[in-house]
Short mmCIF file of C-alpha atoms and ligand atoms in Angstrom, two decimals:
data_model
loop_
_atom_site.label_atom_id
_atom_site.label_comp_id
_atom_site.label_asym_id
_atom_site.label_seq_id
_atom_site.Cartn_x
_atom_site.Cartn_y
_atom_site.Cartn_z
CA UNK H 263 13.19 76.77 204.90
CA UNK H 264 15.53 76.65 207.89
CA UNK H 265 18.71 74.62 207.41
CA UNK H 266 19.84 74.58 211.07
CA UNK H 267 21.28 78.03 211.37
CA UNK H 268 20.04 80.09 208.44
CA UNK H 269 17.00 80.53 206.25
CA UNK H 270 16.80 80.08 202.53
CA UNK H 271 13.91 80.28 200.10
CA UNK H 272 12.43 76.98 199.06
CA UNK H 273 10.69 78.43 196.06
CA UNK H 274 11.76 79.17 192.51
CA UNK H 275 12.85 82.52 191.11
CA UNK H 276 10.83 83.65 188.10
CA UNK H 277 10.83 87.23 186.87
CA UNK H 278 12.21 88.49 190.19
CA UNK H 279 9.46 86.79 192.25
CA UNK H 280 9.67 83.72 194.46
CA UNK H 281 7.05 81.22 193.31
CA UNK H 282 6.00 77.67 194.12
CA UNK H 283 4.98 74.97 191.64
CA UNK H 284 1.52 75.58 190.18
CA UNK H 285 0.14 72.11 190.80
CA UNK H 286 2.68 69.33 191.04
CA UNK H 287 3.88 70.15 194.55
CA UNK H 288 7.38 69.66 195.83
CA UNK H 289 10.20 67.15 196.04
CA UNK H 290 12.61 66.41 198.88
CA UNK H 291 16.29 67.31 199.07
CA UNK H 292 18.28 65.04 201.37
CA UNK H 293 21.77 64.99 202.86
CA UNK H 294 23.71 62.20 201.10
CA UNK H 295 25.81 61.62 204.23
CA UNK H 296 22.84 60.83 206.47
CA UNK H 297 19.76 60.56 204.25
CA UNK H 298 18.16 63.21 206.47
CA UNK H 299 15.60 65.50 204.87
CA UNK H 300 17.04 68.97 204.27
CA UNK H 301 14.25 70.76 202.37
CA UNK H 302 11.42 70.51 199.92
CA UNK H 303 11.64 72.51 196.69
CA UNK H 304 9.06 73.01 193.92
CA UNK H 305 8.45 70.19 191.48
CA UNK H 306 7.99 72.45 188.48
CA UNK H 307 7.13 71.35 184.98
CA UNK H 308 6.32 72.84 181.60
CA UNK H 309 4.06 75.70 182.80
CA UNK H 310 6.60 77.21 185.19
CA UNK H 311 9.40 76.70 182.69
CA UNK H 312 7.42 78.64 180.12
CA UNK H 313 6.90 81.47 182.63
CA UNK H 314 10.63 81.54 183.37
CA UNK H 315 11.53 81.62 179.68
CA UNK H 316 9.04 84.42 179.08
CA UNK H 317 10.36 86.38 182.06
CA UNK H 318 13.88 86.04 180.65
CA UNK H 319 12.64 87.05 177.19
CA UNK H 320 10.96 90.16 178.61
CA UNK H 321 14.13 91.14 180.50
CA UNK H 322 16.42 90.79 177.46
CA UNK H 323 15.87 94.15 175.64
CA UNK H 324 16.82 96.21 178.69
CA UNK H 325 19.67 93.91 179.75
CA UNK H 326 21.34 93.77 176.34
CA UNK H 327 21.11 97.55 175.95
CA UNK H 328 23.17 98.14 179.11
CA UNK H 329 26.86 98.76 178.74
CA UNK H 330 29.31 95.96 179.39
CA UNK H 331 30.59 97.92 182.39
CA UNK H 332 27.09 98.18 183.87
CA UNK H 333 26.52 94.45 183.47
CA UNK H 334 30.01 93.76 184.78
CA UNK H 335 29.37 95.82 187.93
CA UNK H 336 26.33 93.66 188.76
CA UNK H 337 28.19 90.42 188.12
CA UNK H 338 31.04 91.57 190.30
CA UNK H 339 28.56 92.57 193.03
CA UNK H 340 27.14 89.04 192.89
CA UNK H 341 30.65 87.55 193.13
CA UNK H 342 31.38 89.77 196.16
CA UNK H 343 28.17 88.67 197.87
CA UNK H 344 29.09 85.04 197.29
CA UNK H 345 32.42 85.64 198.97
CA UNK H 346 30.75 87.56 201.82
CA UNK H 347 28.41 84.58 202.36
CA UNK H 348 31.01 81.92 201.64
CA UNK H 349 30.66 80.10 205.02
CA UNK H 350 26.86 79.91 204.70
CA UNK H 351 26.94 78.85 201.02
CA UNK H 352 29.62 76.24 201.73
CA UNK H 353 27.53 74.85 204.58
CA UNK H 354 24.50 74.57 202.30
CA UNK H 355 26.57 72.86 199.62
CA UNK H 356 27.95 70.23 201.97
CA UNK H 357 24.48 69.67 203.34
CA UNK H 358 22.95 68.84 199.96
CA UNK H 359 25.98 67.49 198.09
CA UNK H 360 28.09 65.89 200.81
CA UNK H 361 31.52 67.16 199.74
CA UNK H 362 34.05 67.97 202.46
CA UNK H 363 33.42 71.46 203.84
CA UNK H 364 36.90 72.66 202.84
CA UNK H 365 36.10 71.71 199.23
CA UNK H 366 32.75 73.48 199.45
CA UNK H 367 34.53 76.68 200.56
CA UNK H 368 36.90 76.20 197.65
CA UNK H 369 34.02 75.74 195.25
CA UNK H 370 32.34 78.98 196.35
CA UNK H 371 35.53 80.91 195.54
CA UNK H 372 35.87 78.98 192.24
CA UNK H 373 32.21 79.78 191.42
CA UNK H 374 32.65 83.48 192.21
CA UNK H 375 35.77 83.59 190.00
CA UNK H 376 33.68 82.78 186.91
CA UNK H 377 31.51 85.83 187.61
CA UNK H 378 34.37 88.24 188.17
CA UNK H 379 36.25 86.92 185.15
CA UNK H 380 33.20 87.35 182.92
CA UNK H 381 32.50 90.80 184.40
CA UNK H 382 35.83 91.96 182.96
CA UNK H 383 35.85 89.89 179.77
CA UNK H 384 32.46 91.33 178.74
CA UNK H 385 34.26 94.66 178.26
CA UNK H 386 36.43 93.08 175.57
CA UNK H 387 33.72 91.85 173.19
CA UNK H 388 35.41 93.57 170.30
CA UNK H 389 34.00 93.76 166.81
CA UNK H 390 36.08 94.00 163.62
CA UNK H 391 36.33 95.81 160.33
CA UNK H 392 37.26 93.83 157.23
CA UNK H 393 38.77 95.41 154.11
CA UNK H 394 35.91 95.40 151.61
CA UNK H 395 36.01 94.14 148.01
CA UNK H 396 34.55 97.40 146.65
CA UNK H 397 35.71 100.99 147.04
CA UNK H 398 32.29 102.16 148.08
CA UNK H 399 31.66 99.52 150.75
CA UNK H 400 32.76 98.89 154.31
CA UNK H 401 32.35 95.63 156.24
CA UNK H 402 31.72 95.76 159.98
CA UNK H 403 31.53 92.77 162.31
CA UNK H 404 29.31 93.05 165.39
CA UNK H 405 29.18 90.55 168.22
CA UNK H 406 25.74 90.51 169.75
CA UNK H 407 23.89 88.70 172.51
CA UNK H 408 21.74 85.74 171.51
CA UNK H 409 18.68 86.03 173.76
CA UNK H 410 17.45 83.57 176.36
CA UNK H 411 20.08 81.06 177.47
CA UNK H 412 19.01 77.95 179.38
CA UNK H 413 21.46 76.06 181.58
CA UNK H 414 21.04 72.53 182.84
CA UNK H 415 23.59 71.88 185.57
CA UNK H 416 24.90 68.87 187.52
CA UNK H 417 25.07 67.96 191.21
CA UNK H 418 28.85 67.52 191.51
CA UNK H 419 29.59 71.28 191.50
CA UNK H 420 26.25 72.79 192.53
CA UNK H 421 27.44 76.38 192.39
CA UNK H 422 30.41 76.59 190.03
CA UNK H 423 28.72 74.82 187.12
CA UNK H 424 25.99 77.48 187.25
CA UNK H 425 28.25 80.54 187.47
CA UNK H 426 30.53 79.13 184.75
CA UNK H 427 27.54 79.53 182.41
CA UNK H 428 25.74 82.44 184.08
CA UNK H 429 28.76 84.79 184.16
CA UNK H 430 29.57 84.81 180.45
CA UNK H 431 25.93 84.50 179.36
CA UNK H 432 25.00 87.66 181.28
CA UNK H 433 28.22 89.50 180.49
CA UNK H 434 27.42 89.09 176.79
CA UNK H 435 23.94 90.58 177.29
CA UNK H 436 21.82 87.42 177.37
CA UNK H 437 19.23 86.54 180.00
CA UNK H 438 19.22 83.22 181.80
CA UNK H 439 17.20 80.37 183.18
CA UNK H 440 18.77 77.49 185.05
CA UNK H 441 17.53 74.07 186.02
CA UNK H 442 19.85 72.76 188.72
CA UNK H 443 20.22 69.05 189.43
CA UNK H 444 17.44 67.55 191.55
CA UNK H 445 19.99 66.50 194.20
CA UNK H 446 21.41 70.00 194.69
CA UNK H 447 18.88 72.76 194.03
CA UNK H 448 19.55 74.75 197.22
CA UNK H 449 22.89 76.20 196.14
CA UNK H 450 21.15 77.48 193.00
CA UNK H 451 18.32 79.04 195.00
CA UNK H 452 20.82 80.70 197.34
CA UNK H 453 22.56 82.15 194.28
CA UNK H 454 19.18 83.54 193.15
CA UNK H 455 18.70 85.28 196.50
CA UNK H 456 22.10 86.91 196.19
CA UNK H 457 21.40 87.89 192.57
CA UNK H 458 18.38 89.90 193.77
CA UNK H 459 20.44 91.46 196.56
CA UNK H 460 23.15 92.37 194.05
CA UNK H 461 20.52 94.27 192.05
CA UNK H 462 20.23 92.06 188.98
CA UNK H 463 16.99 93.15 187.28
CA UNK H 464 13.93 90.85 187.48
CA UNK H 465 13.94 88.15 184.83
CA UNK H 466 17.67 88.33 184.05
CA UNK H 467 18.21 85.18 186.11
CA UNK H 468 15.44 82.63 186.68
CA UNK H 469 15.67 79.36 188.60
CA UNK H 470 13.44 76.38 187.99
CA UNK H 471 13.60 73.16 190.01
CA UNK H 472 11.68 69.99 189.21
CA UNK H 473 10.98 67.37 186.63
CA UNK H 474 13.99 67.24 184.28
CA UNK H 475 12.07 65.75 181.36
CA UNK H 476 9.20 68.24 181.45
CA UNK H 477 11.51 71.20 181.98
CA UNK H 478 13.92 70.04 179.27
CA UNK H 479 11.10 69.45 176.78
CA UNK H 480 9.73 72.97 177.33
CA UNK H 481 13.18 74.52 177.03
CA UNK H 482 13.61 72.93 173.60
CA UNK H 483 10.01 73.57 172.55
CA UNK H 484 9.98 77.31 173.24
CA UNK H 485 11.08 79.55 170.36
CA UNK H 486 12.61 82.14 172.68
CA UNK H 487 15.37 79.82 173.92
CA UNK H 488 18.36 80.43 171.68
CA UNK H 489 21.04 78.49 173.46
CA UNK H 490 21.27 75.58 175.89
CA UNK H 491 24.38 74.90 177.91
CA UNK H 492 24.47 71.50 179.59
CA UNK H 493 26.93 69.80 181.90
CA UNK H 494 26.22 66.14 182.58
CA UNK H 495 26.42 62.68 181.10
CA UNK H 496 27.14 61.86 177.45
CA UNK H 497 23.94 59.79 177.41
CA UNK H 498 21.76 62.79 178.33
CA UNK H 499 23.83 65.05 176.06
CA UNK H 500 22.86 62.89 173.08
CA UNK H 501 19.17 63.17 173.98
CA UNK H 502 19.50 66.97 174.18
CA UNK H 503 21.19 67.08 170.77
CA UNK H 504 18.21 65.30 169.27
CA UNK H 505 15.79 67.70 170.99
CA UNK H 506 17.81 70.73 169.89
CA UNK H 507 17.46 69.71 166.24
CA UNK H 508 13.79 70.68 165.99
CA UNK H 509 14.38 74.37 166.68
CA UNK H 510 18.04 74.42 165.67
CA UNK H 511 19.00 75.53 169.19
CA UNK H 512 22.68 76.25 169.80
CA UNK H 513 24.32 73.94 172.31
CA UNK H 514 27.36 73.76 174.54
CA UNK H 515 27.81 70.27 175.95
CA UNK H 516 30.27 69.44 178.69
CA UNK H 517 29.81 65.68 178.94
CA UNK H 518 31.47 62.64 180.43
CA UNK H 519 35.20 62.04 180.64
CA UNK H 520 37.52 59.10 181.19
CA UNK H 521 40.78 60.86 181.89
CA UNK H 522 44.09 59.09 181.42
CA UNK H 523 46.97 59.99 183.74
CA UNK H 524 50.42 59.06 182.34
CA UNK H 525 53.60 58.92 184.38
CA UNK H 526 56.73 58.80 182.20
CA UNK H 527 60.00 57.33 183.40
CA UNK H 528 61.62 60.76 183.83
CA UNK H 529 58.72 62.21 185.88
CA UNK H 530 59.20 63.79 189.29
CA UNK H 531 57.42 60.95 191.09
CA UNK H 532 56.52 62.98 194.20
CA UNK H 533 54.95 65.65 192.00
CA UNK H 534 53.14 62.96 189.98
CA UNK H 535 51.72 61.42 193.17
CA UNK H 536 50.59 64.86 194.40
CA UNK H 537 48.99 65.60 191.02
CA UNK H 538 47.30 62.20 190.94
CA UNK H 539 45.86 62.77 194.41
CA UNK H 540 44.54 66.20 193.47
CA UNK H 541 43.02 65.00 190.21
CA UNK H 542 41.64 61.68 191.40
CA UNK H 543 40.20 62.49 194.81
CA UNK H 544 38.74 65.97 194.37
CA UNK H 545 35.04 65.73 195.22
CA UNK H 546 35.55 62.07 196.16
CA UNK H 547 36.38 61.21 192.57
CA UNK H 548 33.10 62.68 191.32
CA UNK H 549 34.34 65.12 188.69
CA UNK H 550 34.21 64.83 184.91
CA UNK H 551 37.93 65.62 184.77
CA UNK H 552 39.03 63.12 187.43
CA UNK H 553 41.89 60.84 186.43
CA UNK H 554 40.22 57.51 185.73
CA UNK H 555 43.03 55.39 184.21
CA UNK H 556 46.67 55.52 185.26
CA UNK H 557 49.40 54.46 182.82
CA UNK H 558 52.82 54.28 184.45
CA UNK H 559 56.17 53.50 182.80
CA UNK H 560 57.29 50.03 183.91
CA UNK H 561 60.58 51.37 185.30
CA UNK H 562 58.82 53.68 187.81
CA UNK H 563 55.62 51.70 188.27
CA UNK H 564 56.40 50.33 191.71
CA UNK H 565 57.75 53.62 193.03
CA UNK H 566 54.68 55.56 191.83
CA UNK H 567 52.20 52.89 192.98
CA UNK H 568 53.76 52.68 196.43
CA UNK H 569 53.82 56.48 196.78
CA UNK H 570 50.21 56.74 195.67
CA UNK H 571 49.12 53.95 198.01
CA UNK H 572 50.86 55.73 200.94
CA UNK H 573 49.22 59.06 200.10
CA UNK H 574 45.82 57.36 199.72
CA UNK H 575 46.14 55.61 203.05
CA UNK H 576 46.50 59.00 204.72
CA UNK H 577 43.22 60.34 203.29
CA UNK H 578 40.56 60.82 205.91
CA UNK H 579 37.15 59.45 204.97
CA UNK H 580 34.38 61.24 206.83
CA UNK H 581 31.17 63.23 206.71
CA UNK H 582 31.55 66.56 204.95
CA UNK H 583 31.13 68.61 208.13
CA UNK H 584 34.14 66.92 209.72
CA UNK H 585 36.77 69.67 209.16
CA UNK H 586 39.42 67.03 208.52
CA UNK H 587 37.45 64.95 206.03
CA UNK H 588 38.98 64.60 202.55
CA UNK H 589 36.72 61.89 201.14
CA UNK H 590 32.97 62.34 201.64
CA UNK H 591 29.97 60.21 200.75
CA UNK H 592 29.10 59.29 197.18
CA UNK H 593 26.03 61.17 196.04
CA UNK H 594 23.52 58.29 196.17
CA UNK H 595 23.05 54.53 196.17
CA UNK H 596 23.30 54.28 192.38
CA UNK H 597 26.72 55.91 192.55
CA UNK H 598 27.80 53.38 195.19
CA UNK H 599 26.51 50.50 193.09
CA UNK H 600 28.44 51.73 190.05
CA UNK H 601 31.72 52.07 191.94
CA UNK H 602 31.27 48.64 193.53
CA UNK H 603 30.46 47.02 190.20
CA UNK H 604 33.53 48.60 188.54
CA UNK H 605 35.78 47.23 191.30
CA UNK H 606 34.12 43.80 191.25
CA UNK H 607 34.35 43.57 187.47
CA UNK H 608 38.06 44.55 187.53
CA UNK H 609 38.79 41.85 190.13
CA UNK H 610 36.83 39.27 188.13
CA UNK H 611 39.04 40.11 185.14
CA UNK H 612 42.30 39.64 186.97
CA UNK H 613 43.04 42.97 188.67
CA UNK H 614 44.24 43.14 192.29
CA UNK H 615 43.27 45.60 194.99
CA UNK H 616 46.38 47.08 196.58
CA UNK H 617 44.48 49.28 199.04
CA UNK H 618 40.79 50.01 199.80
CA UNK H 619 38.07 48.38 197.74
CA UNK H 620 35.17 48.55 200.16
CA UNK H 621 32.58 50.73 201.87
CA UNK H 622 33.62 52.07 205.25
CA UNK H 623 31.55 53.07 208.24
CA UNK H 624 32.09 56.62 209.50
CA UNK H 625 29.86 56.28 212.54
CA UNK H 626 26.31 55.72 213.71
CA UNK H 627 23.61 57.59 211.83
CA UNK H 628 25.56 57.87 208.59
CA UNK H 629 24.51 56.33 205.28
CA UNK H 630 26.44 53.45 203.77
CA UNK H 631 27.95 55.59 200.98
CA UNK H 632 31.55 56.15 202.07
CA UNK H 633 33.85 54.26 199.74
CA UNK H 634 37.48 53.84 200.71
CA UNK H 635 40.16 55.30 198.42
CA UNK H 636 41.02 52.32 196.25
CA UNK H 637 44.14 51.47 194.29
CA UNK H 638 43.92 48.67 191.74
CA UNK H 639 46.86 47.03 189.92
CA UNK H 640 46.40 45.30 186.58
CA UNK H 641 44.01 47.61 184.71
CA UNK H 642 43.13 46.59 181.17
CA UNK H 643 40.75 47.87 178.52
CA UNK H 644 38.35 44.90 178.82
CA UNK H 645 37.39 46.02 182.29
CA UNK H 646 34.47 48.40 182.77
CA UNK H 647 36.84 50.62 184.72
CA UNK H 648 39.05 50.69 181.64
CA UNK H 649 36.22 51.89 179.41
CA UNK H 650 33.76 53.91 181.52
CA UNK H 651 33.86 56.85 183.88
CA UNK H 652 33.77 55.47 187.45
CA UNK H 653 32.87 58.71 189.29
CA UNK H 654 34.32 57.48 192.56
CA UNK H 655 37.59 57.24 194.52
CA UNK H 656 39.13 54.38 192.56
CA UNK H 657 42.55 54.56 190.85
CA UNK H 658 43.36 51.66 188.48
CA UNK H 659 46.99 51.34 187.28
CA UNK H 660 48.65 49.71 184.28
CA UNK H 661 52.32 49.61 183.25
CA UNK H 662 53.54 50.66 179.77
CA UNK H 663 56.89 50.43 178.00
CA UNK H 664 57.01 53.19 175.32
CA UNK H 665 55.66 56.69 174.69
CA UNK H 666 53.71 55.45 171.66
CA UNK H 667 52.05 52.76 173.73
CA UNK H 668 51.11 55.26 176.47
CA UNK H 669 49.61 57.68 173.96
CA UNK H 670 47.69 54.90 172.21
CA UNK H 671 46.30 53.64 175.53
CA UNK H 672 45.33 57.17 176.56
CA UNK H 673 43.58 57.91 173.25
CA UNK H 674 41.76 54.57 173.18
CA UNK H 675 38.46 56.00 174.39
CA UNK H 676 35.38 57.62 172.88
CA UNK H 677 35.81 60.39 175.46
CA UNK H 678 38.14 63.36 175.18
CA UNK H 679 37.70 65.76 178.08
CA UNK H 680 40.85 65.87 180.23
CA UNK H 681 44.20 64.05 180.19
CA UNK H 682 47.23 64.35 182.45
CA UNK H 683 50.87 63.42 182.20
CA UNK H 684 54.10 63.91 184.10
CA UNK H 685 57.53 64.29 182.50
CA UNK H 686 60.60 66.50 182.98
CA UNK H 687 61.53 66.41 179.29
CA UNK H 688 60.37 69.57 177.50
CA UNK H 689 60.28 68.01 174.01
CA UNK H 690 58.34 65.01 175.23
CA UNK H 691 55.98 67.40 177.01
CA UNK H 692 55.11 69.21 173.78
CA UNK H 693 54.89 66.06 171.66
CA UNK H 694 52.59 64.28 174.11
CA UNK H 695 50.44 67.38 174.72
CA UNK H 696 49.89 67.60 170.96
CA UNK H 697 49.21 63.87 170.52
CA UNK H 698 46.58 63.52 173.24
CA UNK H 699 43.06 63.72 171.79
CA UNK H 700 41.64 65.72 174.67
CA UNK H 701 40.29 69.25 175.17
CA UNK H 702 42.22 69.81 178.42
CA UNK H 703 45.73 68.59 179.12
CA UNK H 704 47.39 68.84 182.52
CA UNK H 705 51.13 68.65 181.76
CA UNK H 706 52.75 68.25 185.20
CA UNK H 707 49.48 69.63 186.59
CA UNK H 708 46.70 67.64 188.27
CA UNK H 709 44.32 70.59 188.62
CA UNK H 710 44.11 72.57 185.36
CA UNK H 711 40.58 73.99 185.82
CA UNK H 712 40.44 77.78 186.10
CA UNK H 713 38.16 80.62 184.97
CA UNK H 714 40.87 82.03 182.68
CA UNK H 715 41.16 78.95 180.44
CA UNK H 716 38.78 77.31 177.94
CA UNK H 717 37.34 74.19 179.58
CA UNK H 718 35.70 71.55 177.39
CA UNK H 719 36.13 68.34 175.50
CA UNK H 720 36.38 66.67 172.12
CA UNK H 721 34.86 63.41 170.81
CA UNK H 722 31.95 62.20 172.96
CA UNK H 723 32.92 64.54 175.80
CA UNK H 724 31.04 67.28 173.97
CA UNK H 725 31.78 70.63 172.40
CA UNK H 726 31.82 74.28 173.29
CA UNK H 727 34.23 75.91 175.72
CA UNK H 728 33.62 77.37 179.17
CA UNK H 729 36.02 79.94 180.60
CA UNK H 730 38.70 82.15 179.15
CA UNK H 731 37.95 84.51 176.28
CA UNK H 732 36.75 81.55 174.21
CA UNK H 733 33.55 81.19 176.23
CA UNK H 734 32.32 84.55 174.96
CA UNK H 735 31.87 83.04 171.48
CA UNK H 736 29.43 80.54 172.97
CA UNK H 737 27.10 83.33 174.10
CA UNK H 738 27.30 85.76 171.20
CA UNK H 739 26.45 85.67 167.54
CA UNK H 740 28.47 87.32 164.82
CA UNK H 741 26.69 89.72 162.51
CA UNK H 742 28.31 91.32 159.53
CA UNK H 743 27.11 94.65 158.25
CA UNK H 744 27.91 95.36 154.63
CA UNK H 745 27.80 99.16 154.46
CA UNK H 746 27.28 100.73 151.07
CA UNK H 747 28.63 104.31 151.17
CA UNK H 748 26.82 105.54 148.08
CA UNK H 749 28.28 108.20 145.74
CA UNK H 750 31.16 110.23 147.19
C1 SIN C 95 33.16 68.87 186.16
O1 SIN C 95 33.38 67.88 186.82
O2 SIN C 95 32.29 68.88 185.30
C2 SIN C 95 33.90 70.18 186.35
C3 SIN C 95 35.17 70.06 187.04
C4 SIN C 95 35.98 71.34 187.03
O3 SIN C 95 35.48 72.44 186.82
O4 SIN C 95 37.16 71.23 187.26
#
């Protein structure tokens, strides 16, 4: 496949070989900014998934027997190759996902950071000894790899959501298959090419594109798959939990969010506006951790809202390849319809648009998917935007009068992924951080995501942690050895 100025495989990686789909053919990948065809990739199903799982299973004994340093060297080599090819990978990402090219470059570095972090953390998979209950016994704790790990990844971060799972899975000695989102398989395939160049042994990483239902069903049917890590919607996460029950497959689920963003009366308002911009408009509002509901103390409401409206007005909406673009296209027409219906529903229920609220044209030949950064006053919990993740560049605001009210509003959701708040009072900071029922809290920070920290949610936002040392527990099992010493 030739994407203008470079070539990339349009086949799948199974056991170190590039293969097409056995019989079902291929499906198109298009540029969300223009609807132009970018590539065709294999429409794989159960048969190819089985081959990939078996290739990963065959690669496991050798891979797990390597030292952590040997595995780490290969992961670091892959990270280095990603950084070497950052311009090309970023181009590919913008082509299939639409995000502004500067964000794609940022995502490649973010993606590589998960590999280099895991390369080092794998060396610290320490065991334990426990004082035994008998003089002639010793208790040893081993942390071991699990086996074949399957990842199902989303379109909003086509590269980073793979490496966030791949890095620790491999560092712990597991082997890996990934099914990338149908919208963005090319970044995954490019990663597979680099994995071969880095010298990862055949079968350690396998990439399958195609029919999500058939691939998912085979992943959960096959005995060799010991762990599934999924990032995506809560709705799909629930389906996977049901499927996992049959074979008691371990899961990590990073699901939907509905992040509150609280601005207290003592907040540094400029910092709060900057944090809100970073949280809300990253990837055009299409992240699980995007601020989705803003609660602002009544005494600073107007100041914050005016500052946010000014900052939003300066955002440049444009196609991802426009170097100055900050807001790109939404991923597809369904995403546009959802954002429009959230705005319409909020207006029907009494909210007011302060700025934005409509699709904008960015020029001839571009799809009608560019939604203007939108600020809405008068949010309430009856509105869809008050209850559901919007996944678009819309910021709805509501005033509050007390800390207890703000915390109650923030916690009034079945989701619990990320929450943000701004205050200059250290005691309030600790009290609010503790009271928020969320897995990630940005306290005076609109961008908390990083490879060093455990990312993940509570409630219907899922379970399991990605990043930091905590992720290593997701990809290892604990074995205890009770060692009888026999007569002295
Ligand atoms: C996500 O949207 O699922 C991930 C965002 C992040 O890593 O910050």
